[in-house]
CSV table of C-alpha atoms in Angstrom, one decimal:
chain,number,residue,atom,x,y,z
A,1214,MET,CA,46.8,113.8,133.6
A,1215,ASP,CA,46.0,117.7,133.8
A,1216,LYS,CA,49.2,118.6,133.3
A,1217,VAL,CA,49.7,117.4,129.8
A,1218,HIS,CA,48.6,119.2,126.7
A,1219,LEU,CA,47.4,117.6,123.3
A,1220,ILE,CA,47.0,120.6,121.0
A,1221,ASN,CA,44.2,119.7,118.7
A,1222,HIS,CA,44.4,121.7,115.3
A,1223,ILE,CA,44.8,120.9,111.4
A,1224,LEU,CA,47.2,123.2,110.9
A,1225,ILE,CA,49.6,121.3,112.6
A,1226,ASP,CA,47.8,117.8,111.9
A,1227,HIS,CA,48.8,118.7,107.8
A,1228,LYS,CA,52.3,119.3,109.0
A,1229,ILE,CA,52.9,116.3,111.2
A,1230,ALA,CA,51.3,114.9,108.1
A,1231,ILE,CA,54.8,115.8,106.1
A,1232,LEU,CA,56.8,115.3,108.8
A,1233,ARG,CA,56.1,111.3,109.3
A,1234,ASP,CA,57.0,111.0,105.1
A,1235,GLU,CA,59.2,109.1,104.0
A,1236,THR,CA,60.1,111.1,101.3
A,1237,THR,CA,60.6,114.6,102.5
A,1238,LYS,CA,64.1,116.0,102.7
A,1239,SER,CA,65.8,117.7,105.3
A,1240,LYS,CA,65.3,121.4,103.9
A,1241,GLN,CA,61.3,121.1,104.3
A,1242,PHE,CA,61.7,118.4,107.0
A,1243,ARG,CA,63.6,121.1,109.5
A,1244,GLU,CA,61.2,123.8,108.1
A,1245,VAL,CA,58.3,122.4,109.0
A,1246,ILE,CA,58.8,121.0,112.8
A,1247,GLU,CA,59.7,125.1,113.5
A,1248,GLU,CA,56.7,125.7,111.9
A,1249,ILE,CA,54.5,123.4,114.1
A,1250,ALA,CA,57.1,124.6,116.9
A,1251,MET,CA,55.7,127.9,116.4
A,1252,LEU,CA,52.2,127.1,116.7
A,1253,GLU,CA,52.8,125.2,119.7
A,1254,THR,CA,54.8,127.9,121.8
A,1255,LEU,CA,51.7,130.0,121.1
A,1256,GLU,CA,49.2,128.0,123.5
A,1257,VAL,CA,52.5,127.3,125.5
A,1258,LEU,CA,52.4,131.1,125.9
A,1259,LYS,CA,49.3,131.4,127.2
A,1260,ASP,CA,50.7,131.2,130.8
A,1261,ALA,CA,54.1,134.1,129.6
A,1262,PRO,CA,54.5,136.0,132.7
A,1263,THR,CA,53.0,139.0,131.9
A,1264,LYS,CA,52.8,143.0,133.8
A,1265,ASN,CA,50.7,146.0,131.9
A,1266,ILE,CA,52.2,148.8,130.8
A,1267,MET,CA,51.1,152.0,128.6
A,1268,VAL,CA,51.8,152.8,125.0
A,1269,LYS,CA,50.8,156.4,123.0
A,1270,THR,CA,49.0,155.2,120.3
A,1271,PRO,CA,48.9,157.8,117.6
A,1272,LEU,CA,45.4,159.0,119.3
A,1273,GLU,CA,45.5,158.6,122.5
A,1274,GLN,CA,47.4,156.1,126.1
A,1275,VAL,CA,46.0,152.8,126.6
A,1276,GLU,CA,47.3,150.5,129.3
A,1277,GLN,CA,48.3,147.7,127.7
A,1278,THR,CA,49.6,143.6,128.4
A,1279,VAL,CA,52.8,142.8,127.3
A,1280,ILE,CA,55.1,139.8,128.5
A,1281,LYS,CA,57.4,140.4,131.2
A,1282,GLU,CA,61.4,141.1,129.5
A,1283,ASN,CA,64.1,138.3,130.6
A,1284,SER,CA,61.1,135.4,132.0
A,1285,ILE,CA,60.9,133.3,129.7
A,1286,VAL,CA,64.4,131.1,128.4
A,1287,ILE,CA,63.9,128.6,125.9
A,1288,VAL,CA,66.1,125.1,126.3
A,1289,PRO,CA,66.2,122.5,123.0
A,1290,ILE,CA,68.0,119.3,124.1
A,1291,LEU,CA,70.3,118.5,121.5
A,1292,ARG,CA,70.6,117.2,119.6
A,1293,ALA,CA,66.7,117.2,117.7
A,1294,GLY,CA,65.8,120.2,120.4
A,1295,LEU,CA,67.8,122.9,118.4
A,1296,GLY,CA,65.9,122.0,115.7
A,1297,MET,CA,62.7,123.9,117.5
A,1298,VAL,CA,64.5,126.6,118.6
A,1299,ASN,CA,64.1,129.4,115.4
A,1300,GLY,CA,60.3,128.3,115.5
A,1301,VAL,CA,60.3,129.6,119.3
A,1302,THR,CA,62.5,132.5,118.5
A,1303,ALA,CA,59.9,133.9,115.6
A,1304,LEU,CA,57.6,134.7,118.4
A,1305,LEU,CA,60.5,135.1,121.3
A,1306,PRO,CA,63.3,137.1,119.1
A,1307,ALA,CA,65.3,138.2,122.7
A,1308,VAL,CA,64.9,135.1,124.8
A,1309,LYS,CA,67.4,133.9,126.2
A,1310,VAL,CA,68.7,129.5,125.2
A,1311,GLY,CA,70.7,127.6,127.5
A,1312,HIS,CA,71.1,123.8,125.6
A,1313,ILE,CA,71.4,120.6,128.0
A,1314,GLY,CA,73.2,117.7,125.9
A,1315,MET,CA,72.0,114.3,125.8
A,1316,ALA,CA,73.1,110.8,123.8
A,1317,ARG,CA,70.8,108.2,124.5
A,1318,ASN,CA,73.1,104.4,124.7
A,1319,GLU,CA,71.6,102.2,122.5
A,1320,GLN,CA,72.1,99.7,124.7
A,1321,THR,CA,70.2,100.4,128.0
A,1322,LEU,CA,68.0,103.2,125.6
A,1323,GLU,CA,68.9,105.5,128.5
A,1324,PRO,CA,70.1,108.8,128.6
A,1325,VAL,CA,74.1,110.3,129.2
A,1326,GLU,CA,74.3,113.9,129.8
A,1327,TYR,CA,77.0,115.0,128.1
A,1328,MET,CA,77.0,119.3,128.5
A,1329,CYS,CA,74.6,121.1,130.4
A,1330,LYS,CA,74.5,125.3,129.7
A,1331,LEU,CA,71.9,127.5,131.0
A,1332,PRO,CA,71.5,131.2,131.0
A,1333,GLU,CA,71.9,132.7,134.5
A,1334,ASN,CA,68.5,133.1,137.6
A,1335,ILE,CA,67.0,130.4,135.6
A,1336,GLU,CA,64.9,129.5,138.6
A,1337,ASP,CA,62.8,133.6,138.7
A,1338,LYS,CA,61.3,132.2,134.4
A,1339,MET,CA,59.9,130.2,132.6
A,1340,VAL,CA,62.0,128.0,131.0
A,1341,ILE,CA,60.3,125.8,127.7
A,1342,LEU,CA,62.4,122.4,127.4
A,1343,LEU,CA,62.1,121.3,123.9
A,1344,ASP,CA,62.3,117.9,121.9
A,1345,PRO,CA,60.5,116.7,118.8
A,1346,MET,CA,59.8,113.5,120.1
A,1347,LEU,CA,59.2,112.1,124.1
A,1348,ALA,CA,59.9,108.6,123.5
A,1349,THR,CA,61.2,106.8,126.3
A,1350,GLY,CA,60.9,109.9,128.6
A,1351,GLY,CA,63.8,108.7,129.4
A,1352,SER,CA,66.5,112.1,128.5
A,1353,ALA,CA,63.8,114.1,129.0
A,1354,CYS,CA,63.7,113.1,133.3
A,1355,ALA,CA,67.1,114.0,132.9
A,1356,ALA,CA,67.1,117.1,131.6
A,1357,ILE,CA,64.2,118.4,133.4
A,1358,GLN,CA,65.8,116.9,137.0
A,1359,THR,CA,69.1,118.6,135.7
A,1360,LEU,CA,67.1,121.9,135.7
A,1361,LYS,CA,65.6,121.5,138.9
A,1362,ASN,CA,69.1,121.1,140.3
A,1363,ARG,CA,69.7,124.5,138.6
A,1364,GLY,CA,66.5,126.5,140.5
A,1365,ALA,CA,64.1,126.1,137.7
A,1366,LYS,CA,60.9,126.0,139.2
A,1367,ASN,CA,58.9,127.0,136.2
A,1368,ILE,CA,59.6,124.0,133.3
A,1369,LYS,CA,57.2,123.6,130.6
A,1370,MET,CA,58.4,121.0,128.2
A,1371,LEU,CA,57.1,121.3,124.6
A,1372,ASN,CA,57.4,118.2,122.3
A,1373,ILE,CA,56.2,117.0,118.7
A,1374,LEU,CA,54.9,113.6,119.1
A,1375,ALA,CA,55.0,111.5,122.2
A,1376,VAL,CA,53.7,108.2,123.2
A,1377,PRO,CA,52.1,106.7,126.9
A,1378,GLU,CA,55.1,104.9,128.0
A,1379,GLY,CA,56.9,108.6,127.9
A,1380,ILE,CA,53.9,110.4,128.9
A,1381,LYS,CA,53.5,108.0,132.3
A,1382,ARG,CA,56.7,108.2,132.2
A,1383,VAL,CA,57.9,111.8,133.2
A,1384,THR,CA,54.8,112.8,135.4
A,1385,GLU,CA,55.7,109.9,137.7
A,1386,GLN,CA,59.1,111.4,137.9
A,1387,HIS,CA,57.5,115.8,137.6
A,1388,PRO,CA,54.3,115.9,138.0
A,1389,ASP,CA,54.8,119.8,138.2
A,1390,VAL,CA,55.6,119.8,135.0
A,1391,ASP,CA,53.3,120.7,132.0
A,1392,ILE,CA,54.0,119.0,128.6
A,1393,TYR,CA,52.6,120.4,125.4
A,1394,ILE,CA,52.0,117.7,122.8
A,1395,ALA,CA,50.9,117.5,119.1
A,1396,LYS,CA,50.0,114.0,118.9
A,1397,VAL,CA,49.8,110.4,120.4
A,1398,ASP,CA,51.4,108.1,118.7
A,1399,ARG,CA,51.2,104.7,119.0
A,1400,CYS,CA,54.3,102.9,120.6
A,1401,LEU,CA,57.4,102.2,121.1
A,1402,ASN,CA,58.6,99.9,119.0
A,1403,GLU,CA,62.5,97.1,120.6
A,1404,ASN,CA,64.6,99.8,120.2
A,1405,GLY,CA,63.0,102.2,121.7
A,1406,TYR,CA,61.8,104.1,118.6
A,1407,ILE,CA,58.1,106.2,118.3
A,1408,LEU,CA,55.5,104.6,116.1
A,1409,PRO,CA,54.2,105.5,113.8
A,1410,GLY,CA,56.5,108.2,114.7
A,1411,LEU,CA,59.0,110.1,112.3
A,1412,GLY,CA,62.3,108.1,112.2
A,1413,ASP,CA,65.2,109.7,113.2
A,1414,ALA,CA,64.5,113.4,114.1
A,1415,GLY,CA,68.1,114.6,114.4
A,1416,ASP,CA,68.5,112.2,111.0
A,1417,ARG,CA,66.3,114.0,109.5
A,1418,ILE,CA,66.6,117.4,110.3
A,1419,PHE,CA,70.0,117.5,110.4
A,1420,GLY,CA,70.5,115.1,107.3
A,1421,THR,CA,72.9,112.6,109.0
A,1422,TYR,CA,72.0,109.2,108.1
């Protein structure tokens, strides 16, 4: 499980408590999703591609390490993953954004891909896949496979909540992918929703109850 990274921080725990609360309205829910995504991105970017440059300060020149230009792509899984995009772009304003659309079949709980639009040359970039919830792992595995089919080699997945079932499925099917998680919840219910969870993230982000 060395590819599974649990991000422990009291500030993230505090914000997850807000997400879980059924009385939290969509506006605040969206804001907190973005804030948690931003905090998690700090951890993901520890492995960002870097280079050294010379910077002239008011006093002298100094060698400084920076993130390589055009080396990172973020890909939200539609639609809930869109809620995390602004949190990442707040730190990486020039990052390119792809999109993968996955809809869950409510009978089989398996994903159906309905769109994929990615930047060019993702095989040379770090690709960060965004989805607030890692539940059954079906959508995550399908999206990862889509990225690999398009040439991606360095894939990291960023989730807020996950359950052991989803983590197991992803690590078994894609053992080369790093998973960053803020909180591991107990289990799935009979409908494939995370318990205790926070409800349907997409509905709560966009107010489509």
